[in-house]
mmCIF file of C-alpha atoms in Angstrom:
data_model
loop_
_atom_site.group_PDB
_atom_site.id
_atom_site.type_symbol
_atom_site.label_atom_id
_atom_site.label_comp_id
_atom_site.label_asym_id
_atom_site.label_seq_id
_atom_site.Cartn_x
_atom_site.Cartn_y
_atom_site.Cartn_z
ATOM 1 C CA UNK A 1 0.000 0.000 0.000
ATOM 2 C CA UNK A 2 1.351 3.411 -0.961
ATOM 3 C CA UNK A 3 1.939 6.202 1.553
ATOM 4 C CA UNK A 4 -0.605 8.507 -0.162
ATOM 5 C CA UNK A 5 -3.268 5.846 0.340
ATOM 6 C CA UNK A 6 -2.463 5.702 4.044
ATOM 7 C CA UNK A 7 -3.040 9.438 4.364
ATOM 8 C CA UNK A 8 -6.384 9.286 2.620
ATOM 9 C CA UNK A 9 -9.162 10.108 5.115
ATOM 10 C CA UNK A 10 -11.396 7.407 3.644
ATOM 11 C CA UNK A 11 -8.792 4.767 4.542
ATOM 12 C CA UNK A 12 -9.098 5.805 8.179
ATOM 13 C CA UNK A 13 -12.860 6.257 8.035
ATOM 14 C CA UNK A 14 -12.745 9.965 8.868
ATOM 15 C CA UNK A 15 -15.028 12.823 7.973
ATOM 16 C CA UNK A 16 -12.887 15.778 6.869
ATOM 17 C CA UNK A 17 -15.716 18.317 6.989
ATOM 18 C CA UNK A 18 -15.875 18.923 10.739
ATOM 19 C CA UNK A 19 -12.940 18.738 13.153
ATOM 20 C CA UNK A 20 -14.800 17.293 16.078
ATOM 21 C CA UNK A 21 -18.125 16.867 17.757
ATOM 22 C CA UNK A 22 -16.506 15.016 20.626
ATOM 23 C CA UNK A 23 -16.976 16.435 24.131
ATOM 24 C CA UNK A 24 -13.346 15.542 24.913
ATOM 25 C CA UNK A 25 -12.323 18.201 22.390
ATOM 26 C CA UNK A 26 -14.438 21.000 23.897
ATOM 27 C CA UNK A 27 -11.443 22.443 25.724
ATOM 28 C CA UNK A 28 -9.623 22.947 22.411
ATOM 29 C CA UNK A 29 -12.575 24.825 20.950
ATOM 30 C CA UNK A 30 -13.000 26.902 24.123
ATOM 31 C CA UNK A 31 -9.308 27.810 24.253
ATOM 32 C CA UNK A 32 -9.221 28.654 20.552
ATOM 33 C CA UNK A 33 -12.277 30.880 20.927
ATOM 34 C CA UNK A 34 -10.736 32.631 23.943
ATOM 35 C CA UNK A 35 -7.408 33.250 22.210
ATOM 36 C CA UNK A 36 -9.123 34.529 19.044
ATOM 37 C CA UNK A 37 -11.612 36.875 20.686
ATOM 38 C CA UNK A 38 -10.247 37.537 24.165
ATOM 39 C CA UNK A 39 -13.663 36.558 25.538
ATOM 40 C CA UNK A 40 -14.550 33.215 27.116
ATOM 41 C CA UNK A 41 -17.443 31.218 25.654
ATOM 42 C CA UNK A 42 -20.733 32.277 27.196
ATOM 43 C CA UNK A 43 -21.778 28.756 28.203
ATOM 44 C CA UNK A 44 -19.003 28.516 30.860
ATOM 45 C CA UNK A 45 -19.456 29.123 34.575
ATOM 46 C CA UNK A 46 -17.580 31.951 36.274
ATOM 47 C CA UNK A 47 -15.032 29.519 37.761
ATOM 48 C CA UNK A 48 -14.473 27.884 34.369
ATOM 49 C CA UNK A 49 -13.975 31.309 32.767
ATOM 50 C CA UNK A 50 -11.353 32.197 35.394
ATOM 51 C CA UNK A 51 -9.609 28.843 34.901
ATOM 52 C CA UNK A 52 -9.620 29.369 31.136
ATOM 53 C CA UNK A 53 -8.053 32.824 31.498
ATOM 54 C CA UNK A 54 -5.293 31.508 33.769
ATOM 55 C CA UNK A 55 -4.558 28.416 31.665
ATOM 56 C CA UNK A 56 -4.493 30.391 28.416
ATOM 57 C CA UNK A 57 -1.123 31.866 29.366
ATOM 58 C CA UNK A 58 0.519 28.605 28.280
ATOM 59 C CA UNK A 59 -1.267 28.434 24.912
ATOM 60 C CA UNK A 60 -0.929 30.223 21.591
ATOM 61 C CA UNK A 61 -2.525 30.096 18.164
ATOM 62 C CA UNK A 62 -0.234 29.906 15.174
ATOM 63 C CA UNK A 63 -1.800 29.612 11.721
ATOM 64 C CA UNK A 64 -5.146 28.561 13.270
ATOM 65 C CA UNK A 65 -3.472 25.736 15.189
ATOM 66 C CA UNK A 66 -3.431 25.544 18.985
ATOM 67 C CA UNK A 67 -0.097 24.970 20.716
ATOM 68 C CA UNK A 68 0.707 24.407 24.408
ATOM 69 C CA UNK A 69 4.011 25.454 25.938
ATOM 70 C CA UNK A 70 5.058 22.465 28.013
ATOM 71 C CA UNK A 71 7.267 22.370 31.082
ATOM 72 C CA UNK A 72 10.163 21.480 28.758
ATOM 73 C CA UNK A 73 9.692 24.847 26.920
ATOM 74 C CA UNK A 74 8.679 23.017 23.749
ATOM 75 C CA UNK A 75 5.472 24.015 21.958
ATOM 76 C CA UNK A 76 3.231 20.950 21.673
ATOM 77 C CA UNK A 77 0.522 20.759 19.016
ATOM 78 C CA UNK A 78 -2.950 20.158 20.452
ATOM 79 C CA UNK A 79 -4.771 17.443 18.522
ATOM 80 C CA UNK A 80 -8.435 16.538 18.286
ATOM 81 C CA UNK A 81 -9.618 13.056 19.206
ATOM 82 C CA UNK A 82 -9.991 12.007 15.561
ATOM 83 C CA UNK A 83 -6.403 13.131 14.908
ATOM 84 C CA UNK A 84 -5.175 11.042 17.843
ATOM 85 C CA UNK A 85 -6.735 7.973 16.275
ATOM 86 C CA UNK A 86 -5.022 8.698 12.951
ATOM 87 C CA UNK A 87 -1.654 9.317 14.625
ATOM 88 C CA UNK A 88 -1.848 6.080 16.612
ATOM 89 C CA UNK A 89 -3.010 4.077 13.612
ATOM 90 C CA UNK A 90 -0.196 5.484 11.478
ATOM 91 C CA UNK A 91 2.397 4.828 14.198
ATOM 92 C CA UNK A 92 1.316 1.231 14.791
ATOM 93 C CA UNK A 93 0.088 0.101 11.379
ATOM 94 C CA UNK A 94 1.616 2.545 8.917
ATOM 95 C CA UNK A 95 4.718 2.565 6.770
ATOM 96 C CA UNK A 96 7.109 3.048 9.694
ATOM 97 C CA UNK A 97 5.694 0.329 11.932
#
């Protein structure tokens, strides 16, 4: 199987149209919204809004992609749940495995 076929979303059974409808990915959407607008999402409680403001100091958006500055001072790319599945599948069953 060719590498281009492995990257095809249909091979992995993914829907490319929407990044995520998974509740595990809500924090990514909330953080992205906060960094873009400077305002927390309205559906959050006051404590969650405060937590979001404090935690946002370790995040940045670069070319519409969310990154987290880890304790090792390396910027880590935040990935959605469907991307995690693709990354794990590629690592364990892909060309390099």
